[in-house]
Amino acid sequence: ILDYSFKALGEYENIESKEGISKAYNLIGVAYFYSSMYEEAIRYFLDGLDQLKDSDNPNLHGSIMNNIGDVYRESGMFGKALEYYEKAYDISEANDLDYYQATILGNIGEVHLLQKNHGKALEYLIKSFKILENGKDLVSMGEVANKIGKAHQLKGNTEMAEDYFKRALRILDSVDNQFYRLDVLANLAQTKDDPEESIAILKDAISIALGVGAKKKLSDLYQKVSI
């Protein structure tokens, strides 16, 4: 991603396309985010926003706002994460971007989940899932199904949780998205009563994390195995 994004950035700079430069910055930020390099990610996302000051591109504007929210969420700064998610949601709502709305609702739901507001989290997540069921964004659909499973798990509804985790895996397998499978496998492992069964699932996730270079997730998985 970085190789092609930096090449694209050079081309956009040559033709002085601020919108193109912003798009390249956004992709560079995404690559750093996936590599758990959050300082670099947020720097490029903010630079991308700066390039959009005089542009009317709600899709890109909302995408960058949402991505900044992701960085703050992963950094544990939940108030800042919600602030940027809400800005992204306002943009998507004002421009009738239904599937962006669904993604952002899912992210807001996840922040509430991390803050242990399980009921509120489910409210946002189910609303998101219903929108996604009518479209073709299978990656987001799988991601939200995983979050709904996690909310049920934390509420003690183990069977419901396992059902959503398995549904998420089926969806993500259909688009071969390895990155988001990691979270689902980590959650599914926690539904098992037999520690050996849990460890087997986590080891499968570790091999995937090594393959895609997801350092932070790899660290979390090793910690779960040790526990």
mmCIF file with all atom_site columns, C-alpha atoms in Angstrom:
data_model
loop_
_atom_site.group_PDB
_atom_site.id
_atom_site.type_symbol
_atom_site.label_atom_id
_atom_site.label_alt_id
_atom_site.label_comp_id
_atom_site.label_asym_id
_atom_site.label_entity_id
_atom_site.label_seq_id
_atom_site.pdbx_PDB_ins_code
_atom_site.Cartn_x
_atom_site.Cartn_y
_atom_site.Cartn_z
_atom_site.occupancy
_atom_site.B_iso_or_equiv
_atom_site.pdbx_formal_charge
_atom_site.auth_seq_id
_atom_site.auth_comp_id
_atom_site.auth_asym_id
_atom_site.auth_atom_id
_atom_site.pdbx_PDB_model_num
ATOM 1   C CA . ILE A 1 1   ? 0.000   0.000   0.000   1.00 0.00 ? 1   ILE A CA 1
ATOM 2   C CA . LEU A 1 2   ? 2.775   2.436   0.965   1.00 0.00 ? 2   LEU A CA 1
ATOM 3   C CA . ASP A 1 3   ? 4.729   1.841   -2.246  1.00 0.00 ? 3   ASP A CA 1
ATOM 4   C CA . TYR A 1 4   ? 1.795   2.608   -4.540  1.00 0.00 ? 4   TYR A CA 1
ATOM 5   C CA . SER A 1 5   ? 0.420   5.387   -2.331  1.00 0.00 ? 5   SER A CA 1
ATOM 6   C CA . PHE A 1 6   ? 3.716   7.302   -2.321  1.00 0.00 ? 6   PHE A CA 1
ATOM 7   C CA . LYS A 1 7   ? 3.982   6.885   -6.109  1.00 0.00 ? 7   LYS A CA 1
ATOM 8   C CA . ALA A 1 8   ? 0.433   8.222   -6.447  1.00 0.00 ? 8   ALA A CA 1
ATOM 9   C CA . LEU A 1 9   ? 1.299   11.088  -4.099  1.00 0.00 ? 9   LEU A CA 1
ATOM 10  C CA . GLY A 1 10  ? 4.183   12.116  -6.376  1.00 0.00 ? 10  GLY A CA 1
ATOM 11  C CA . GLU A 1 11  ? 1.902   12.121  -9.433  1.00 0.00 ? 11  GLU A CA 1
ATOM 12  C CA . TYR A 1 12  ? -0.779  14.155  -7.648  1.00 0.00 ? 12  TYR A CA 1
ATOM 13  C CA . GLU A 1 13  ? 1.833   16.660  -6.476  1.00 0.00 ? 13  GLU A CA 1
ATOM 14  C CA . ASN A 1 14  ? 3.060   17.038  -10.069 1.00 0.00 ? 14  ASN A CA 1
ATOM 15  C CA . ILE A 1 15  ? -0.407  18.046  -11.244 1.00 0.00 ? 15  ILE A CA 1
ATOM 16  C CA . GLU A 1 16  ? -1.101  20.033  -8.037  1.00 0.00 ? 16  GLU A CA 1
ATOM 17  C CA . SER A 1 17  ? -4.283  18.108  -7.202  1.00 0.00 ? 17  SER A CA 1
ATOM 18  C CA . LYS A 1 18  ? -5.069  18.808  -3.557  1.00 0.00 ? 18  LYS A CA 1
ATOM 19  C CA . GLU A 1 19  ? -7.904  16.270  -3.558  1.00 0.00 ? 19  GLU A CA 1
ATOM 20  C CA . GLY A 1 20  ? -5.580  13.629  -5.011  1.00 0.00 ? 20  GLY A CA 1
ATOM 21  C CA . ILE A 1 21  ? -2.871  14.454  -2.486  1.00 0.00 ? 21  ILE A CA 1
ATOM 22  C CA . SER A 1 22  ? -5.471  14.082  0.284   1.00 0.00 ? 22  SER A CA 1
ATOM 23  C CA . LYS A 1 23  ? -6.519  10.679  -1.099  1.00 0.00 ? 23  LYS A CA 1
ATOM 24  C CA . ALA A 1 24  ? -2.885  9.509   -1.136  1.00 0.00 ? 24  ALA A CA 1
ATOM 25  C CA . TYR A 1 25  ? -2.296  10.810  2.404   1.00 0.00 ? 25  TYR A CA 1
ATOM 26  C CA . ASN A 1 26  ? -5.393  8.916   3.559   1.00 0.00 ? 26  ASN A CA 1
ATOM 27  C CA . LEU A 1 27  ? -4.122  5.639   2.099   1.00 0.00 ? 27  LEU A CA 1
ATOM 28  C CA . ILE A 1 28  ? -0.665  6.185   3.592   1.00 0.00 ? 28  ILE A CA 1
ATOM 29  C CA . GLY A 1 29  ? -2.331  6.778   6.972   1.00 0.00 ? 29  GLY A CA 1
ATOM 30  C CA . VAL A 1 30  ? -4.335  3.559   6.589   1.00 0.00 ? 30  VAL A CA 1
ATOM 31  C CA . ALA A 1 31  ? -1.135  1.583   5.868   1.00 0.00 ? 31  ALA A CA 1
ATOM 32  C CA . TYR A 1 32  ? 0.526   2.974   8.991   1.00 0.00 ? 32  TYR A CA 1
ATOM 33  C CA . PHE A 1 33  ? -2.644  2.316   11.031  1.00 0.00 ? 33  PHE A CA 1
ATOM 34  C CA . TYR A 1 34  ? -2.672  -1.369  9.988   1.00 0.00 ? 34  TYR A CA 1
ATOM 35  C CA . SER A 1 35  ? 0.978   -1.550  11.079  1.00 0.00 ? 35  SER A CA 1
ATOM 36  C CA . SER A 1 36  ? 0.046   -0.079  14.502  1.00 0.00 ? 36  SER A CA 1
ATOM 37  C CA . MET A 1 37  ? 2.198   3.028   13.798  1.00 0.00 ? 37  MET A CA 1
ATOM 38  C CA . TYR A 1 38  ? -0.383  5.450   15.140  1.00 0.00 ? 38  TYR A CA 1
ATOM 39  C CA . GLU A 1 39  ? 1.681   8.653   15.309  1.00 0.00 ? 39  GLU A CA 1
ATOM 40  C CA . GLU A 1 40  ? 2.570   8.366   11.617  1.00 0.00 ? 40  GLU A CA 1
ATOM 41  C CA . ALA A 1 41  ? -1.017  7.424   10.740  1.00 0.00 ? 41  ALA A CA 1
ATOM 42  C CA . ILE A 1 42  ? -2.608  10.416  12.436  1.00 0.00 ? 42  ILE A CA 1
ATOM 43  C CA . ARG A 1 43  ? -0.036  12.804  10.950  1.00 0.00 ? 43  ARG A CA 1
ATOM 44  C CA . TYR A 1 44  ? -0.970  11.740  7.414   1.00 0.00 ? 44  TYR A CA 1
ATOM 45  C CA . PHE A 1 45  ? -4.708  11.750  8.162   1.00 0.00 ? 45  PHE A CA 1
ATOM 46  C CA . LEU A 1 46  ? -4.491  15.313  9.512   1.00 0.00 ? 46  LEU A CA 1
ATOM 47  C CA . ASP A 1 47  ? -2.420  16.395  6.495   1.00 0.00 ? 47  ASP A CA 1
ATOM 48  C CA . GLY A 1 48  ? -5.089  14.823  4.299   1.00 0.00 ? 48  GLY A CA 1
ATOM 49  C CA . LEU A 1 49  ? -7.798  16.852  6.035   1.00 0.00 ? 49  LEU A CA 1
ATOM 50  C CA . ASP A 1 50  ? -5.751  20.019  5.569   1.00 0.00 ? 50  ASP A CA 1
ATOM 51  C CA . GLN A 1 51  ? -5.636  19.434  1.792   1.00 0.00 ? 51  GLN A CA 1
ATOM 52  C CA . LEU A 1 52  ? -9.453  19.243  1.665   1.00 0.00 ? 52  LEU A CA 1
ATOM 53  C CA . LYS A 1 53  ? -10.123 22.745  3.020   1.00 0.00 ? 53  LYS A CA 1
ATOM 54  C CA . ASP A 1 54  ? -11.373 24.084  -0.321  1.00 0.00 ? 54  ASP A CA 1
ATOM 55  C CA . SER A 1 55  ? -12.746 20.799  -1.728  1.00 0.00 ? 55  SER A CA 1
ATOM 56  C CA . ASP A 1 56  ? -16.247 19.369  -1.766  1.00 0.00 ? 56  ASP A CA 1
ATOM 57  C CA . ASN A 1 57  ? -15.665 15.637  -1.412  1.00 0.00 ? 57  ASN A CA 1
ATOM 58  C CA . PRO A 1 58  ? -17.824 14.358  1.457   1.00 0.00 ? 58  PRO A CA 1
ATOM 59  C CA . ASN A 1 59  ? -16.826 10.714  0.867   1.00 0.00 ? 59  ASN A CA 1
ATOM 60  C CA . LEU A 1 60  ? -13.132 11.436  1.359   1.00 0.00 ? 60  LEU A CA 1
ATOM 61  C CA . HIS A 1 61  ? -13.709 13.996  4.122   1.00 0.00 ? 61  HIS A CA 1
ATOM 62  C CA . GLY A 1 62  ? -15.885 11.575  6.089   1.00 0.00 ? 62  GLY A CA 1
ATOM 63  C CA . SER A 1 63  ? -13.464 8.697   5.483   1.00 0.00 ? 63  SER A CA 1
ATOM 64  C CA . ILE A 1 64  ? -10.511 10.619  6.935   1.00 0.00 ? 64  ILE A CA 1
ATOM 65  C CA . MET A 1 65  ? -12.557 11.764  9.952   1.00 0.00 ? 65  MET A CA 1
ATOM 66  C CA . ASN A 1 66  ? -13.571 8.149   10.577  1.00 0.00 ? 66  ASN A CA 1
ATOM 67  C CA . ASN A 1 67  ? -9.966  6.963   10.235  1.00 0.00 ? 67  ASN A CA 1
ATOM 68  C CA . ILE A 1 68  ? -8.784  9.542   12.782  1.00 0.00 ? 68  ILE A CA 1
ATOM 69  C CA . GLY A 1 69  ? -11.478 8.218   15.115  1.00 0.00 ? 69  GLY A CA 1
ATOM 70  C CA . ASP A 1 70  ? -10.036 4.715   14.619  1.00 0.00 ? 70  ASP A CA 1
ATOM 71  C CA . VAL A 1 71  ? -6.566  5.878   15.684  1.00 0.00 ? 71  VAL A CA 1
ATOM 72  C CA . TYR A 1 72  ? -7.903  7.526   18.844  1.00 0.00 ? 72  TYR A CA 1
ATOM 73  C CA . ARG A 1 73  ? -10.010 4.437   19.627  1.00 0.00 ? 73  ARG A CA 1
ATOM 74  C CA . GLU A 1 74  ? -7.013  2.097   19.309  1.00 0.00 ? 74  GLU A CA 1
ATOM 75  C CA . SER A 1 75  ? -4.981  4.527   21.450  1.00 0.00 ? 75  SER A CA 1
ATOM 76  C CA . GLY A 1 76  ? -7.612  4.362   24.209  1.00 0.00 ? 76  GLY A CA 1
ATOM 77  C CA . MET A 1 77  ? -8.652  8.024   23.801  1.00 0.00 ? 77  MET A CA 1
ATOM 78  C CA . PHE A 1 78  ? -12.352 7.259   23.602  1.00 0.00 ? 78  PHE A CA 1
ATOM 79  C CA . GLY A 1 79  ? -13.648 10.822  23.995  1.00 0.00 ? 79  GLY A CA 1
ATOM 80  C CA . LYS A 1 80  ? -11.553 12.019  21.027  1.00 0.00 ? 80  LYS A CA 1
ATOM 81  C CA . ALA A 1 81  ? -12.577 8.940   19.035  1.00 0.00 ? 81  ALA A CA 1
ATOM 82  C CA . LEU A 1 82  ? -16.284 9.701   19.534  1.00 0.00 ? 82  LEU A CA 1
ATOM 83  C CA . GLU A 1 83  ? -15.685 13.348  18.631  1.00 0.00 ? 83  GLU A CA 1
ATOM 84  C CA . TYR A 1 84  ? -14.267 12.409  15.209  1.00 0.00 ? 84  TYR A CA 1
ATOM 85  C CA . TYR A 1 85  ? -16.763 9.609   14.608  1.00 0.00 ? 85  TYR A CA 1
ATOM 86  C CA . GLU A 1 86  ? -19.617 12.033  15.243  1.00 0.00 ? 86  GLU A CA 1
ATOM 87  C CA . LYS A 1 87  ? -18.113 14.542  12.792  1.00 0.00 ? 87  LYS A CA 1
ATOM 88  C CA . ALA A 1 88  ? -17.828 11.770  10.198  1.00 0.00 ? 88  ALA A CA 1
ATOM 89  C CA . TYR A 1 89  ? -21.423 10.718  10.876  1.00 0.00 ? 89  TYR A CA 1
ATOM 90  C CA . ASP A 1 90  ? -22.710 14.279  10.412  1.00 0.00 ? 90  ASP A CA 1
ATOM 91  C CA . ILE A 1 91  ? -20.966 14.446  7.014   1.00 0.00 ? 91  ILE A CA 1
ATOM 92  C CA . SER A 1 92  ? -22.376 11.081  5.920   1.00 0.00 ? 92  SER A CA 1
ATOM 93  C CA . GLU A 1 93  ? -25.893 11.960  7.095   1.00 0.00 ? 93  GLU A CA 1
ATOM 94  C CA . ALA A 1 94  ? -25.864 15.365  5.366   1.00 0.00 ? 94  ALA A CA 1
ATOM 95  C CA . ASN A 1 95  ? -24.845 13.712  2.085   1.00 0.00 ? 95  ASN A CA 1
ATOM 96  C CA . ASP A 1 96  ? -27.021 10.562  2.304   1.00 0.00 ? 96  ASP A CA 1
ATOM 97  C CA . LEU A 1 97  ? -24.013 8.238   2.437   1.00 0.00 ? 97  LEU A CA 1
ATOM 98  C CA . ASP A 1 98  ? -25.883 5.286   3.954   1.00 0.00 ? 98  ASP A CA 1
ATOM 99  C CA . TYR A 1 99  ? -23.024 2.803   4.075   1.00 0.00 ? 99  TYR A CA 1
ATOM 100 C CA . TYR A 1 100 ? -20.610 5.300   5.579   1.00 0.00 ? 100 TYR A CA 1
ATOM 101 C CA . GLN A 1 101 ? -23.254 5.884   8.243   1.00 0.00 ? 101 GLN A CA 1
ATOM 102 C CA . ALA A 1 102 ? -23.380 2.156   8.919   1.00 0.00 ? 102 ALA A CA 1
ATOM 103 C CA . THR A 1 103 ? -19.600 1.907   9.300   1.00 0.00 ? 103 THR A CA 1
ATOM 104 C CA . ILE A 1 104 ? -19.452 4.885   11.651  1.00 0.00 ? 104 ILE A CA 1
ATOM 105 C CA . LEU A 1 105 ? -22.381 3.619   13.742  1.00 0.00 ? 105 LEU A CA 1
ATOM 106 C CA . GLY A 1 106 ? -20.457 0.372   14.112  1.00 0.00 ? 106 GLY A CA 1
ATOM 107 C CA . ASN A 1 107 ? -17.371 2.247   15.279  1.00 0.00 ? 107 ASN A CA 1
ATOM 108 C CA . ILE A 1 108 ? -19.363 4.318   17.778  1.00 0.00 ? 108 ILE A CA 1
ATOM 109 C CA . GLY A 1 109 ? -20.875 1.068   19.040  1.00 0.00 ? 109 GLY A CA 1
ATOM 110 C CA . GLU A 1 110 ? -17.391 -0.381  19.517  1.00 0.00 ? 110 GLU A CA 1
ATOM 111 C CA . VAL A 1 111 ? -16.282 2.608   21.610  1.00 0.00 ? 111 VAL A CA 1
ATOM 112 C CA . HIS A 1 112 ? -19.316 2.126   23.869  1.00 0.00 ? 112 HIS A CA 1
ATOM 113 C CA . LEU A 1 113 ? -18.369 -1.547  24.063  1.00 0.00 ? 113 LEU A CA 1
ATOM 114 C CA . LEU A 1 114 ? -14.855 -0.640  25.202  1.00 0.00 ? 114 LEU A CA 1
ATOM 115 C CA . GLN A 1 115 ? -16.389 1.685   27.796  1.00 0.00 ? 115 GLN A CA 1
ATOM 116 C CA . LYS A 1 116 ? -18.566 -1.239  29.018  1.00 0.00 ? 116 LYS A CA 1
ATOM 117 C CA . ASN A 1 117 ? -21.831 0.418   27.916  1.00 0.00 ? 117 ASN A CA 1
ATOM 118 C CA . HIS A 1 118 ? -23.031 -2.924  26.511  1.00 0.00 ? 118 HIS A CA 1
ATOM 119 C CA . GLY A 1 119 ? -26.686 -2.012  25.983  1.00 0.00 ? 119 GLY A CA 1
ATOM 120 C CA . LYS A 1 120 ? -25.856 1.231   24.201  1.00 0.00 ? 120 LYS A CA 1
ATOM 121 C CA . ALA A 1 121 ? -23.217 -0.559  22.127  1.00 0.00 ? 121 ALA A CA 1
ATOM 122 C CA . LEU A 1 122 ? -25.753 -3.150  20.913  1.00 0.00 ? 122 LEU A CA 1
ATOM 123 C CA . GLU A 1 123 ? -28.189 -0.391  19.975  1.00 0.00 ? 123 GLU A CA 1
ATOM 124 C CA . TYR A 1 124 ? -25.646 1.250   17.620  1.00 0.00 ? 124 TYR A CA 1
ATOM 125 C CA . LEU A 1 125 ? -24.263 -2.036  16.289  1.00 0.00 ? 125 LEU A CA 1
ATOM 126 C CA . ILE A 1 126 ? -27.615 -3.580  15.379  1.00 0.00 ? 126 ILE A CA 1
ATOM 127 C CA . LYS A 1 127 ? -28.653 -0.361  13.630  1.00 0.00 ? 127 LYS A CA 1
ATOM 128 C CA . SER A 1 128 ? -25.408 -0.517  11.646  1.00 0.00 ? 128 SER A CA 1
ATOM 129 C CA . PHE A 1 129 ? -25.839 -4.206  10.753  1.00 0.00 ? 129 PHE A CA 1
ATOM 130 C CA . LYS A 1 130 ? -29.375 -3.654  9.425   1.00 0.00 ? 130 LYS A CA 1
ATOM 131 C CA . ILE A 1 131 ? -28.111 -0.980  7.011   1.00 0.00 ? 131 ILE A CA 1
ATOM 132 C CA . LEU A 1 132 ? -25.213 -3.177  5.855   1.00 0.00 ? 132 LEU A CA 1
ATOM 133 C CA . GLU A 1 133 ? -27.462 -6.199  5.214   1.00 0.00 ? 133 GLU A CA 1
ATOM 134 C CA . ASN A 1 134 ? -29.028 -4.270  2.317   1.00 0.00 ? 134 ASN A CA 1
ATOM 135 C CA . GLY A 1 135 ? -25.693 -3.528  0.620   1.00 0.00 ? 135 GLY A CA 1
ATOM 136 C CA . LYS A 1 136 ? -22.490 -5.111  -0.605  1.00 0.00 ? 136 LYS A CA 1
ATOM 137 C CA . ASP A 1 137 ? -19.926 -3.872  1.931   1.00 0.00 ? 137 ASP A CA 1
ATOM 138 C CA . LEU A 1 138 ? -19.110 -7.334  3.246   1.00 0.00 ? 138 LEU A CA 1
ATOM 139 C CA . VAL A 1 139 ? -15.971 -6.271  5.119   1.00 0.00 ? 139 VAL A CA 1
ATOM 140 C CA . SER A 1 140 ? -17.905 -3.779  7.253   1.00 0.00 ? 140 SER A CA 1
ATOM 141 C CA . MET A 1 141 ? -20.722 -6.289  7.664   1.00 0.00 ? 141 MET A CA 1
ATOM 142 C CA . GLY A 1 142 ? -18.296 -8.912  8.989   1.00 0.00 ? 142 GLY A CA 1
ATOM 143 C CA . GLU A 1 143 ? -16.662 -6.377  11.282  1.00 0.00 ? 143 GLU A CA 1
ATOM 144 C CA . VAL A 1 144 ? -19.993 -5.282  12.763  1.00 0.00 ? 144 VAL A CA 1
ATOM 145 C CA . ALA A 1 145 ? -21.199 -8.892  13.181  1.00 0.00 ? 145 ALA A CA 1
ATOM 146 C CA . ASN A 1 146 ? -18.046 -9.507  15.233  1.00 0.00 ? 146 ASN A CA 1
ATOM 147 C CA . LYS A 1 147 ? -18.744 -6.472  17.424  1.00 0.00 ? 147 LYS A CA 1
ATOM 148 C CA . ILE A 1 148 ? -22.352 -7.577  18.008  1.00 0.00 ? 148 ILE A CA 1
ATOM 149 C CA . GLY A 1 149 ? -20.998 -10.970 19.053  1.00 0.00 ? 149 GLY A CA 1
ATOM 150 C CA . LYS A 1 150 ? -18.611 -9.291  21.486  1.00 0.00 ? 150 LYS A CA 1
ATOM 151 C CA . ALA A 1 151 ? -21.447 -7.238  22.999  1.00 0.00 ? 151 ALA A CA 1
ATOM 152 C CA . HIS A 1 152 ? -23.522 -10.403 23.531  1.00 0.00 ? 152 HIS A CA 1
ATOM 153 C CA . GLN A 1 153 ? -20.484 -12.153 24.989  1.00 0.00 ? 153 GLN A CA 1
ATOM 154 C CA . LEU A 1 154 ? -19.956 -9.385  27.535  1.00 0.00 ? 154 LEU A CA 1
ATOM 155 C CA . LYS A 1 155 ? -23.650 -9.522  28.446  1.00 0.00 ? 155 LYS A CA 1
ATOM 156 C CA . GLY A 1 156 ? -23.272 -13.271 29.104  1.00 0.00 ? 156 GLY A CA 1
ATOM 157 C CA . ASN A 1 157 ? -25.175 -14.453 25.989  1.00 0.00 ? 157 ASN A CA 1
ATOM 158 C CA . THR A 1 158 ? -22.496 -16.978 24.923  1.00 0.00 ? 158 THR A CA 1
ATOM 159 C CA . GLU A 1 159 ? -24.551 -18.899 22.337  1.00 0.00 ? 159 GLU A CA 1
ATOM 160 C CA . MET A 1 160 ? -25.685 -15.704 20.623  1.00 0.00 ? 160 MET A CA 1
ATOM 161 C CA . ALA A 1 161 ? -22.112 -14.427 20.693  1.00 0.00 ? 161 ALA A CA 1
ATOM 162 C CA . GLU A 1 162 ? -20.724 -17.581 19.076  1.00 0.00 ? 162 GLU A CA 1
ATOM 163 C CA . ASP A 1 163 ? -23.405 -17.427 16.388  1.00 0.00 ? 163 ASP A CA 1
ATOM 164 C CA . TYR A 1 164 ? -22.406 -13.870 15.425  1.00 0.00 ? 164 TYR A CA 1
ATOM 165 C CA . PHE A 1 165 ? -18.664 -14.690 15.515  1.00 0.00 ? 165 PHE A CA 1
ATOM 166 C CA . LYS A 1 166 ? -19.198 -17.615 13.133  1.00 0.00 ? 166 LYS A CA 1
ATOM 167 C CA . ARG A 1 167 ? -21.360 -15.437 10.913  1.00 0.00 ? 167 ARG A CA 1
ATOM 168 C CA . ALA A 1 168 ? -18.598 -12.807 10.854  1.00 0.00 ? 168 ALA A CA 1
ATOM 169 C CA . LEU A 1 169 ? -16.000 -15.431 9.848   1.00 0.00 ? 169 LEU A CA 1
ATOM 170 C CA . ARG A 1 170 ? -18.191 -16.690 6.988   1.00 0.00 ? 170 ARG A CA 1
ATOM 171 C CA . ILE A 1 171 ? -18.632 -13.155 5.675   1.00 0.00 ? 171 ILE A CA 1
ATOM 172 C CA . LEU A 1 172 ? -14.923 -12.253 5.963   1.00 0.00 ? 172 LEU A CA 1
ATOM 173 C CA . ASP A 1 173 ? -13.843 -15.565 4.419   1.00 0.00 ? 173 ASP A CA 1
ATOM 174 C CA . SER A 1 174 ? -15.986 -14.765 1.394   1.00 0.00 ? 174 SER A CA 1
ATOM 175 C CA . VAL A 1 175 ? -13.861 -11.651 0.714   1.00 0.00 ? 175 VAL A CA 1
ATOM 176 C CA . ASP A 1 176 ? -10.591 -13.156 2.032   1.00 0.00 ? 176 ASP A CA 1
ATOM 177 C CA . ASN A 1 177 ? -10.058 -10.379 4.587   1.00 0.00 ? 177 ASN A CA 1
ATOM 178 C CA . GLN A 1 178 ? -7.399  -11.722 6.943   1.00 0.00 ? 178 GLN A CA 1
ATOM 179 C CA . PHE A 1 179 ? -6.912  -8.554  9.003   1.00 0.00 ? 179 PHE A CA 1
ATOM 180 C CA . TYR A 1 180 ? -10.425 -8.430  10.447  1.00 0.00 ? 180 TYR A CA 1
ATOM 181 C CA . ARG A 1 181 ? -10.527 -12.235 10.935  1.00 0.00 ? 181 ARG A CA 1
ATOM 182 C CA . LEU A 1 182 ? -7.959  -11.742 13.715  1.00 0.00 ? 182 LEU A CA 1
ATOM 183 C CA . ASP A 1 183 ? -10.402 -9.958  16.029  1.00 0.00 ? 183 ASP A CA 1
ATOM 184 C CA . VAL A 1 184 ? -13.133 -12.515 15.327  1.00 0.00 ? 184 VAL A CA 1
ATOM 185 C CA . LEU A 1 185 ? -10.881 -15.486 16.098  1.00 0.00 ? 185 LEU A CA 1
ATOM 186 C CA . ALA A 1 186 ? -9.633  -13.816 19.298  1.00 0.00 ? 186 ALA A CA 1
ATOM 187 C CA . ASN A 1 187 ? -13.247 -13.308 20.423  1.00 0.00 ? 187 ASN A CA 1
ATOM 188 C CA . LEU A 1 188 ? -14.362 -16.797 19.362  1.00 0.00 ? 188 LEU A CA 1
ATOM 189 C CA . ALA A 1 189 ? -11.539 -18.335 21.425  1.00 0.00 ? 189 ALA A CA 1
ATOM 190 C CA . GLN A 1 190 ? -13.000 -16.723 24.547  1.00 0.00 ? 190 GLN A CA 1
ATOM 191 C CA . THR A 1 191 ? -16.335 -18.537 24.093  1.00 0.00 ? 191 THR A CA 1
ATOM 192 C CA . LYS A 1 192 ? -14.700 -21.962 24.571  1.00 0.00 ? 192 LYS A CA 1
ATOM 193 C CA . ASP A 1 193 ? -14.690 -23.732 27.958  1.00 0.00 ? 193 ASP A CA 1
ATOM 194 C CA . ASP A 1 194 ? -11.721 -25.942 27.033  1.00 0.00 ? 194 ASP A CA 1
ATOM 195 C CA . PRO A 1 195 ? -8.449  -23.940 27.244  1.00 0.00 ? 195 PRO A CA 1
ATOM 196 C CA . GLU A 1 196 ? -6.791  -26.195 24.630  1.00 0.00 ? 196 GLU A CA 1
ATOM 197 C CA . GLU A 1 197 ? -9.556  -25.404 22.161  1.00 0.00 ? 197 GLU A CA 1
ATOM 198 C CA . SER A 1 198 ? -9.129  -21.674 22.867  1.00 0.00 ? 198 SER A CA 1
ATOM 199 C CA . ILE A 1 199 ? -5.347  -21.899 22.386  1.00 0.00 ? 199 ILE A CA 1
ATOM 200 C CA . ALA A 1 200 ? -5.756  -23.724 19.058  1.00 0.00 ? 200 ALA A CA 1
ATOM 201 C CA . ILE A 1 201 ? -7.973  -20.894 17.743  1.00 0.00 ? 201 ILE A CA 1
ATOM 202 C CA . LEU A 1 202 ? -5.549  -18.239 19.023  1.00 0.00 ? 202 LEU A CA 1
ATOM 203 C CA . LYS A 1 203 ? -2.596  -20.005 17.373  1.00 0.00 ? 203 LYS A CA 1
ATOM 204 C CA . ASP A 1 204 ? -4.473  -19.924 14.085  1.00 0.00 ? 204 ASP A CA 1
ATOM 205 C CA . ALA A 1 205 ? -4.944  -16.172 14.588  1.00 0.00 ? 205 ALA A CA 1
ATOM 206 C CA . ILE A 1 206 ? -1.228  -15.742 15.440  1.00 0.00 ? 206 ILE A CA 1
ATOM 207 C CA . SER A 1 207 ? -0.164  -17.353 12.155  1.00 0.00 ? 207 SER A CA 1
ATOM 208 C CA . ILE A 1 208 ? -2.449  -14.936 10.284  1.00 0.00 ? 208 ILE A CA 1
ATOM 209 C CA . ALA A 1 209 ? -1.144  -11.928 12.250  1.00 0.00 ? 209 ALA A CA 1
ATOM 210 C CA . LEU A 1 210 ? 2.449   -12.907 11.411  1.00 0.00 ? 210 LEU A CA 1
ATOM 211 C CA . GLY A 1 211 ? 1.482   -13.177 7.740   1.00 0.00 ? 211 GLY A CA 1
ATOM 212 C CA . VAL A 1 212 ? -0.106  -9.731  7.544   1.00 0.00 ? 212 VAL A CA 1
ATOM 213 C CA . GLY A 1 213 ? 2.357   -7.983  9.879   1.00 0.00 ? 213 GLY A CA 1
ATOM 214 C CA . ALA A 1 214 ? -0.275  -6.831  12.387  1.00 0.00 ? 214 ALA A CA 1
ATOM 215 C CA . LYS A 1 215 ? 2.115   -6.107  15.275  1.00 0.00 ? 215 LYS A CA 1
ATOM 216 C CA . LYS A 1 216 ? -0.290  -4.769  17.899  1.00 0.00 ? 216 LYS A CA 1
ATOM 217 C CA . LYS A 1 217 ? -2.815  -7.548  17.283  1.00 0.00 ? 217 LYS A CA 1
ATOM 218 C CA . LEU A 1 218 ? 0.015   -10.102 17.407  1.00 0.00 ? 218 LEU A CA 1
ATOM 219 C CA . SER A 1 219 ? 1.075   -8.763  20.811  1.00 0.00 ? 219 SER A CA 1
ATOM 220 C CA . ASP A 1 220 ? -2.535  -8.957  22.072  1.00 0.00 ? 220 ASP A CA 1
ATOM 221 C CA . LEU A 1 221 ? -2.854  -12.553 20.810  1.00 0.00 ? 221 LEU A CA 1
ATOM 222 C CA . TYR A 1 222 ? 0.333   -13.696 22.534  1.00 0.00 ? 222 TYR A CA 1
ATOM 223 C CA . GLN A 1 223 ? -0.959  -12.131 25.743  1.00 0.00 ? 223 GLN A CA 1
ATOM 224 C CA . LYS A 1 224 ? -4.263  -14.011 25.408  1.00 0.00 ? 224 LYS A CA 1
ATOM 225 C CA . VAL A 1 225 ? -2.437  -17.334 24.882  1.00 0.00 ? 225 VAL A CA 1
ATOM 226 C CA . SER A 1 226 ? -0.262  -16.725 27.961  1.00 0.00 ? 226 SER A CA 1
ATOM 227 C CA . ILE A 1 227 ? -3.345  -15.993 30.086  1.00 0.00 ? 227 ILE A CA 1
#
